[in-house]
CSV table of C-alpha atoms in Angstrom, one decimal:
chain,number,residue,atom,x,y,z
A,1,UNK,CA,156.3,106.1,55.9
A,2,UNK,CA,153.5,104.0,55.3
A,3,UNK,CA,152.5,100.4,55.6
A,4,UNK,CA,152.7,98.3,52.2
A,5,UNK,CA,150.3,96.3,50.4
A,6,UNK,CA,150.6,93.0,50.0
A,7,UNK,CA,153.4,92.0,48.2
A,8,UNK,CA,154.0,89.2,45.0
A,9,UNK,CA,155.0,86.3,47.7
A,10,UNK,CA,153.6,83.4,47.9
A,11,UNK,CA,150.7,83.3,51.0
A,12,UNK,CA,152.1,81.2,54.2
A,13,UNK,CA,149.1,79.8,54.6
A,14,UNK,CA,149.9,78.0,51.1
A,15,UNK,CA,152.7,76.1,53.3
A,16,UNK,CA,150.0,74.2,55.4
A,17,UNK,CA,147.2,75.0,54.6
A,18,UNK,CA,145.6,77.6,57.2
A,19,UNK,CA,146.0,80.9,58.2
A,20,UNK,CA,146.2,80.7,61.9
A,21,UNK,CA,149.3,82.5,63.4
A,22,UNK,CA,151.2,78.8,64.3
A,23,UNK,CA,151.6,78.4,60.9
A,24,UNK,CA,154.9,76.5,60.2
A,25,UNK,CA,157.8,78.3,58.7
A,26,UNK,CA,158.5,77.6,55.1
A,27,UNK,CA,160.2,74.3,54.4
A,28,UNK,CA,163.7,73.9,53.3
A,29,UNK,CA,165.3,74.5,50.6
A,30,UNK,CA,163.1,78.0,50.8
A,31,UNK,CA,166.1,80.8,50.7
A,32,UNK,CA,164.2,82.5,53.3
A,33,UNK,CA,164.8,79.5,56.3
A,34,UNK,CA,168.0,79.4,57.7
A,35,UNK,CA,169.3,77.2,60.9
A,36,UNK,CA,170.9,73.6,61.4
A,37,UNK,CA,169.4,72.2,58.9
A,38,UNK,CA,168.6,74.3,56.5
A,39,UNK,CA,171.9,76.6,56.1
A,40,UNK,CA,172.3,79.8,54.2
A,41,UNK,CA,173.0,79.5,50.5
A,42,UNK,CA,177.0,80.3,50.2
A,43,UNK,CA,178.4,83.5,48.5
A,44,UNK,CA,179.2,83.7,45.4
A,45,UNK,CA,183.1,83.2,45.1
A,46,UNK,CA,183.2,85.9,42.5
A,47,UNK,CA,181.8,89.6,43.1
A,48,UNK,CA,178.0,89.6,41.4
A,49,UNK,CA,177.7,91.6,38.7
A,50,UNK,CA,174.5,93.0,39.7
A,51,UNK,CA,172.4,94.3,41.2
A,52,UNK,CA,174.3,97.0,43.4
A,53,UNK,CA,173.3,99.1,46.2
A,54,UNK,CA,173.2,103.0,45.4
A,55,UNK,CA,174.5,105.5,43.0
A,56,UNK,CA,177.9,104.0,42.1
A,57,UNK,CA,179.3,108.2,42.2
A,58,UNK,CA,178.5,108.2,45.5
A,59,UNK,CA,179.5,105.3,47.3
A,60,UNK,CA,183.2,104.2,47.4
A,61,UNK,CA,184.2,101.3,44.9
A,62,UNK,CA,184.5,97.9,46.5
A,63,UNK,CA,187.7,97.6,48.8
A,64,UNK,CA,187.8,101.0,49.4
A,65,UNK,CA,186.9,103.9,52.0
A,66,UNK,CA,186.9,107.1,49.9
A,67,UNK,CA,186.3,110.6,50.2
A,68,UNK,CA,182.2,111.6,50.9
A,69,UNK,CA,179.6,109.9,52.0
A,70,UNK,CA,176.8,107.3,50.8
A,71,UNK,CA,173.4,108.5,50.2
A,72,UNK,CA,170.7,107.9,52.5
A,73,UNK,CA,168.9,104.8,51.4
A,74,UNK,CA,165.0,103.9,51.2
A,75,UNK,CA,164.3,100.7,53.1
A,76,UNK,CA,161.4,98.4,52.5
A,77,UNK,CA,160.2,95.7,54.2
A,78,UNK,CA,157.1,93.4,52.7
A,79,UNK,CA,154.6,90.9,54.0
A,80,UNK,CA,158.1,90.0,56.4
A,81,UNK,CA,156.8,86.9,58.9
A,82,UNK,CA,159.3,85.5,60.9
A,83,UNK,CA,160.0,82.3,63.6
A,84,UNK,CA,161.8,80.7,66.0
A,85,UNK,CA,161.5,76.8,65.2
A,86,UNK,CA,158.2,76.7,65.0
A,87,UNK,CA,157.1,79.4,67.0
A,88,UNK,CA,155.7,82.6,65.1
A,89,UNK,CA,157.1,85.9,66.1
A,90,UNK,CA,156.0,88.1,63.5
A,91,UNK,CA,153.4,88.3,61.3
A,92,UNK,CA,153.3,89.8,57.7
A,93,UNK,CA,154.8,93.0,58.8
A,94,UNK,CA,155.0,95.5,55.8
A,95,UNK,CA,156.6,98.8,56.1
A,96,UNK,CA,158.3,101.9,54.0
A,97,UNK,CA,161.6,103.7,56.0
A,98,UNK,CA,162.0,107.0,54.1
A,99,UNK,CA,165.6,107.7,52.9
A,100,UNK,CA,167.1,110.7,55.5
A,101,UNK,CA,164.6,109.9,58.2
A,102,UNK,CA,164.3,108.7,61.9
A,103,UNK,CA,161.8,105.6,61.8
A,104,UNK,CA,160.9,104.4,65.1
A,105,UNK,CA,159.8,101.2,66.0
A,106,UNK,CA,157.4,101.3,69.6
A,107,UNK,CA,155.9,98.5,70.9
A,108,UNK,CA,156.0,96.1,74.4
A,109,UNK,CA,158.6,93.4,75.0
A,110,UNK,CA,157.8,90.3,73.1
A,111,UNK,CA,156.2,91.6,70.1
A,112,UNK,CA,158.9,91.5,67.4
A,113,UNK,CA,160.3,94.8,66.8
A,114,UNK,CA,164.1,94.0,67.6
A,115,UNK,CA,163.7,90.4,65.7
A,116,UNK,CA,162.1,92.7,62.8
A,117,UNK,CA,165.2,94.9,63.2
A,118,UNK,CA,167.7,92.1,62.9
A,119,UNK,CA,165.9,90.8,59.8
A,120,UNK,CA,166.2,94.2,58.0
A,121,UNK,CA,170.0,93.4,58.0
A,122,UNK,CA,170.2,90.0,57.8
A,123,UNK,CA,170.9,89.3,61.3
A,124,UNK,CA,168.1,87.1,61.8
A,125,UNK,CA,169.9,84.3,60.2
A,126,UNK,CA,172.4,84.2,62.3
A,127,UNK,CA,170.1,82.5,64.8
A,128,UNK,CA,169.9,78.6,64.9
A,129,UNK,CA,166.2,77.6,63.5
A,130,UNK,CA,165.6,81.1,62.7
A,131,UNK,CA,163.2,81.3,59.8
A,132,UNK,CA,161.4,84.1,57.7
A,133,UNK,CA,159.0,84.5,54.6
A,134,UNK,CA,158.9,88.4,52.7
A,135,UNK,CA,160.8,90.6,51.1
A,136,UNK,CA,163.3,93.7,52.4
A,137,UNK,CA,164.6,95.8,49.7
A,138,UNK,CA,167.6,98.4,50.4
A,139,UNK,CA,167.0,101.0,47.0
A,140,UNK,CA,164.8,98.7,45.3
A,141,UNK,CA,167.5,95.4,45.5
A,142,UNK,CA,166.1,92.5,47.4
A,143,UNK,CA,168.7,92.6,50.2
A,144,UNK,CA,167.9,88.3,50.4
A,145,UNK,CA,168.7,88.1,46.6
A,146,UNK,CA,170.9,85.3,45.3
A,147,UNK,CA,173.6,88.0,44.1
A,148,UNK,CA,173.6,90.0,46.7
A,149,UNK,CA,176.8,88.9,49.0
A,150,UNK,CA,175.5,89.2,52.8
A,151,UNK,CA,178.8,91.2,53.6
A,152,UNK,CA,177.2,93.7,51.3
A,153,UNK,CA,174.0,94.2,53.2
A,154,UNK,CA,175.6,94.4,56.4
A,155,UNK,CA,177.9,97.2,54.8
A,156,UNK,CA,175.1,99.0,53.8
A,157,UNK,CA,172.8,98.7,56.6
A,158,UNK,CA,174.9,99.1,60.2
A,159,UNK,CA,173.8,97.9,63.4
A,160,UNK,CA,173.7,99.6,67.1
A,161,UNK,CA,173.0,97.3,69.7
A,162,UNK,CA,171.2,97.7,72.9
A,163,UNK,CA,174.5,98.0,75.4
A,164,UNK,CA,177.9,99.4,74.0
A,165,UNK,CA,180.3,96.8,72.9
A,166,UNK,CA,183.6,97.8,71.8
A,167,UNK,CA,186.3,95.8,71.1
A,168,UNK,CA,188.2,95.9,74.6
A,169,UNK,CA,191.7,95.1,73.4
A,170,UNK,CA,191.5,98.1,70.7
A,171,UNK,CA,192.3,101.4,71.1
A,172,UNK,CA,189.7,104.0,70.1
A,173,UNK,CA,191.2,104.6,66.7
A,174,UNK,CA,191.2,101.0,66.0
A,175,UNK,CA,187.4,100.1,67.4
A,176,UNK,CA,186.4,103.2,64.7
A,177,UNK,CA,188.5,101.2,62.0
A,178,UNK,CA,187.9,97.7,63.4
A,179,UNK,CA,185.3,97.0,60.7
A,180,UNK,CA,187.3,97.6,57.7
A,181,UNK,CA,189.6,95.8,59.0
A,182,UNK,CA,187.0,92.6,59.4
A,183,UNK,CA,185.0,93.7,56.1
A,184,UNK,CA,188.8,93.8,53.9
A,185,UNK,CA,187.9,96.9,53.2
A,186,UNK,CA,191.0,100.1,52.7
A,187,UNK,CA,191.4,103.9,53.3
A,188,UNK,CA,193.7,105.9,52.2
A,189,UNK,CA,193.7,107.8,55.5
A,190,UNK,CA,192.7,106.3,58.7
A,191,UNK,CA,193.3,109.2,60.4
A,192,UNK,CA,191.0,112.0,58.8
A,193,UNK,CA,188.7,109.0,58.6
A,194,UNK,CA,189.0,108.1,62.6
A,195,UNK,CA,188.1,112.1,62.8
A,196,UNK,CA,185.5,112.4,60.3
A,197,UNK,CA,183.3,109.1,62.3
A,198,UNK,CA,184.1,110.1,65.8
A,199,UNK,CA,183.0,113.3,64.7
A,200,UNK,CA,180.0,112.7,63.3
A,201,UNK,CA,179.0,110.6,66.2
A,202,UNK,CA,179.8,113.4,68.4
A,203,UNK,CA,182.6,111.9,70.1
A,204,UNK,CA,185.6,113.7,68.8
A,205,UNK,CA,186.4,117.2,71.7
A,206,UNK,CA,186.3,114.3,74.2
A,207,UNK,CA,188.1,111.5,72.7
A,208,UNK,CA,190.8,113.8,70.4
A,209,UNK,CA,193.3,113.4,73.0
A,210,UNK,CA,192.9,109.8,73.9
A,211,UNK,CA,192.7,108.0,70.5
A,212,UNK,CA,195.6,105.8,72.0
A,213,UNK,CA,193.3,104.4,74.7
A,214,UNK,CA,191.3,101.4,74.8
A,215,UNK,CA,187.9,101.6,74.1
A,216,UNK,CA,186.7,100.2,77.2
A,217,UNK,CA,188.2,103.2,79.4
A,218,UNK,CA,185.6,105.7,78.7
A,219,UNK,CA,182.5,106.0,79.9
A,220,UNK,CA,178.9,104.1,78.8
A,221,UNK,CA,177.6,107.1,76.5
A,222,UNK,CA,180.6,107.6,75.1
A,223,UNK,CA,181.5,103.7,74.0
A,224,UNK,CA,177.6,103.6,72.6
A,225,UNK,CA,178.9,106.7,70.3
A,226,UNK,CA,182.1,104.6,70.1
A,227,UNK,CA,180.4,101.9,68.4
A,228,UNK,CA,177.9,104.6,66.3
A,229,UNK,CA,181.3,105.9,64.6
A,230,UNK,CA,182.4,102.2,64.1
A,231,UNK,CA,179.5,102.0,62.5
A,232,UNK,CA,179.7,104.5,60.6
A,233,UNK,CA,183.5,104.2,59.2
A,234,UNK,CA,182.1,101.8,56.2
A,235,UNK,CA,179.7,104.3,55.0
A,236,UNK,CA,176.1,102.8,55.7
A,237,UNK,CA,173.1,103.9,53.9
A,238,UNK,CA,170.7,102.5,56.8
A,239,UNK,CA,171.9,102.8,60.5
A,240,UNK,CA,169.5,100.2,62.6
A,241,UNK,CA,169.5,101.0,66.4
A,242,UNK,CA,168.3,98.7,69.4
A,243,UNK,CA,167.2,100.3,72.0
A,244,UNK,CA,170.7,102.5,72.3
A,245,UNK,CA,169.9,104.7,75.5
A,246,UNK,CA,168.3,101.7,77.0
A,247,UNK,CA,171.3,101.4,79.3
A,248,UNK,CA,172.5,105.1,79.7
A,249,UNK,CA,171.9,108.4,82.3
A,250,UNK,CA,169.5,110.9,80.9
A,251,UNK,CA,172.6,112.8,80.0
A,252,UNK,CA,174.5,110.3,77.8
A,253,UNK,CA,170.8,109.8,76.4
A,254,UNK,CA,170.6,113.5,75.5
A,255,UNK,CA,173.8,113.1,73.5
A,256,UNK,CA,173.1,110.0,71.9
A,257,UNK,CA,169.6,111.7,70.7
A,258,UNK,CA,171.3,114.8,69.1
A,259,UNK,CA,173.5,112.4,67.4
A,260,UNK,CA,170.8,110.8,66.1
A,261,UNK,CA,169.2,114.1,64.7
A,262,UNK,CA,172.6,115.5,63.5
A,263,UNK,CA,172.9,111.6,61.4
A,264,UNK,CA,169.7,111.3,59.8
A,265,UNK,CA,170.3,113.7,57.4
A,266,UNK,CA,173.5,111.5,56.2
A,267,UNK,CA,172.1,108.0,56.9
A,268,UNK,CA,168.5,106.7,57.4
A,269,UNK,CA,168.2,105.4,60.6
A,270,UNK,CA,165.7,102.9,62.4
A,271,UNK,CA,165.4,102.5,66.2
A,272,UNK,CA,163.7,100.4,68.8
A,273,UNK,CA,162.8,102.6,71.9
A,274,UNK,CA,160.5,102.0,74.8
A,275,UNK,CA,161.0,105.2,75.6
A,276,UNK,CA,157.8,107.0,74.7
A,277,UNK,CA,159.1,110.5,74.7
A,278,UNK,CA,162.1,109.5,72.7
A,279,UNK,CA,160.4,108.6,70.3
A,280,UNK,CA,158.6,111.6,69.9
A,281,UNK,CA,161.9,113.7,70.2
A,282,UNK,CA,163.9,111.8,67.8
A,283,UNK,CA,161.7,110.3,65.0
A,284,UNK,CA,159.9,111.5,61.7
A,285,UNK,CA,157.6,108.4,61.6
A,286,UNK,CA,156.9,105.8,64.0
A,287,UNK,CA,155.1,102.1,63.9
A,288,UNK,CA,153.6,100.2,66.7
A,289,UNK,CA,153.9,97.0,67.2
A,290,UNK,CA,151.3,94.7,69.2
A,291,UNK,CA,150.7,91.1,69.8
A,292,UNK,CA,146.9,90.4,69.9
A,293,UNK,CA,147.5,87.6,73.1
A,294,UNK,CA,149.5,84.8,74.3
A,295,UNK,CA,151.9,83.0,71.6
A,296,UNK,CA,150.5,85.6,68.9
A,297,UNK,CA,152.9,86.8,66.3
A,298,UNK,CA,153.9,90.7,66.7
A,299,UNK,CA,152.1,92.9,63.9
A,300,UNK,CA,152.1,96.9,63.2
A,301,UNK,CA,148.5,98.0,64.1
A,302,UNK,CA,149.6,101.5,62.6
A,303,UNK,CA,152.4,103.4,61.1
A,304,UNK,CA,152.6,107.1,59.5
A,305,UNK,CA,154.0,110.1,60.9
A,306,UNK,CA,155.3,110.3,64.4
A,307,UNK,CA,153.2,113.7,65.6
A,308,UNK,CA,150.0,111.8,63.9
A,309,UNK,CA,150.8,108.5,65.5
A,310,UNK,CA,150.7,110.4,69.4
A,311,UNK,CA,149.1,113.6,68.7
A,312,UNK,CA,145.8,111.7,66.3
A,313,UNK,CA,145.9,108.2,66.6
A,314,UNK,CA,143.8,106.1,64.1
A,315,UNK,CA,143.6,103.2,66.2
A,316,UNK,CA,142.6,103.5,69.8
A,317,UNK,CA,145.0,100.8,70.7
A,318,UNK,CA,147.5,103.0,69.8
A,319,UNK,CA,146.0,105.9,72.1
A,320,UNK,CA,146.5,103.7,74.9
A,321,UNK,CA,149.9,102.4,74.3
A,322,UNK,CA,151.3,105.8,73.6
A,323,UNK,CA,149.8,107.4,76.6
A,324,UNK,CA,150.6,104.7,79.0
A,325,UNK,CA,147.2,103.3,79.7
A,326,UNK,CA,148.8,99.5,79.0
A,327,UNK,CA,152.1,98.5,77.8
């Protein structure tokens, strides 16, 4: 993992004039600003004919679950600024996620990472006067493009939140197939499908017997790998995870973390933690995030290996965040 160059976008600072971190967000009709007045370009009525994510022989054809699984996917994010109104939350972060690794984001409260994570998917939009400027590209294809449907993305590049949410009123079989079900998507066989996720997300000894169950009637640790094999019934290429033991015993956290481990050689995966040593336990690379004061935008003061990153730090601010002197 490494932090990018700068990349072929315009400068922010063109947008006002200065360079100062209350710079304004880029003005409408930019196809990076989103919110009440400045919606989100419509999709395409018709399917784009290109560009597509991945190696068509390995992921399923649109409308269809099949057989296999995608191919972890690189992830690339690029001078990526983002704001609330006009309050700057991030500031020209740039960073490489490896295809098959764990990538964590580490960081205080308040300095960007989970708004970062949200962007990478195109959650970020969802957000009234949410705004950004940059580029994130999922195997090269500008996952913002014009072409690119933002069903597509979202197929590609799952989200974990923070606390487990599955659907209450659904079974466990039906929260794992819920979001083909919303995406219009098909399989063949739900069943060995059902198996296959709840197996990966190392669910499936305890839940075999209680498919028929709602999904709110187990326990914390096992909804949150609930939701991971929800996530992963549409075949993601990028699995995104905030903070997803934030709200679990050290047990359930254990699980979740060999999960995690087990996954990344099947999906890239990026996580928020605040967890220091989880971090270290779980991840190949790791970024830190810091804001330099009050109302400052969040930026990465260094990225690169995880055992680097703790074990010989570049930056001494990152020596004292990771071994708890501040933070």
């Amino acid at each position: 993992m490494t932090i990018l160059g700068r990349s072929r976008r315009p400068d922010p600072a063109s947008w006002n004039g200065t360079s100062s971190s209350h710079e304004q967000p880029p003005p409408s009709p930019d196809r990076w600003a989103w919110g009440p007045s400045s919606p989100p370009p419509h999709e395409p009525s018709e399917a784009p004919s290109a560009p597509s994510f991945g190696d068509p022989t390995l992921v399923p054809a649109p409308g269809e679950i099949g057989p296999g699984l995608a191919r972890p996917a690189g992830l690339v994010a690029r001078d990526v600024s983002a704001w609330f109104s006009k309050n700057k939350v991030l500031e020209r972060i740039s960073l490489s996620m490896d295809p098959g690794k764990v990538t964590a984001l580490i960081g205080p409260s308040g300095c960007g990472k989970s708004t970062f994570l949200r962007i990478l998917n195109r959650m970020h939009e969802l957000i009234p006067g949410a705004a950004m400027s940059g580029s994130v590209t999922l195997d090269n294809v500008d996952v913002y493009g014009p072409s690119v449907p933002v069903t597509q993305t979202r197929l590609r590049i799952g989200m974990v939140f923070q606390r487990p949410n599955p659907f209450p009123s659904m079974t466990i079989a039906q929260n794992v197939l819920s979001g083909l079900r919303l995406s219009g998507l098909k399989t063949q066989n739900p069943d060995a499908l059902v198996q296959e996720c709840l197996e990966r997300a190392g669910l499936w000894r305890e839940a075999r017997n209680r498919l028929n169950e709602p999904g709110g009637a187990i326990s914390g640790g096992q909804q949150q790998r609930l939701c991971i094999a929800r996530a992963l019934a549409v075949r993601p290429q990028v699995l995104l995870m905030d903070e997803p033991c934030s709200a679990l015993d050290p047990i359930s956290t254990g699980v979740i973390e060999e999960t995690i481990r087990e996954l990344c050689h099947e999906v890239t995966i990026v996580i928020v933690t605040h967890n220091m040593q989880q971090a270290q336990r779980v991840s190949h690379d790791c970024a830190l995030f810091l804001v330099g004061g009050e109302s400052e935008p969040g930026r990465i003061v260094e990225a690169g290996p995880t055992e680097q990153v703790f074990g010989d730090p570049v930056d001494p601010r990152t020596a004292d965040y990771v071994h708890g002197r501040f933070g």
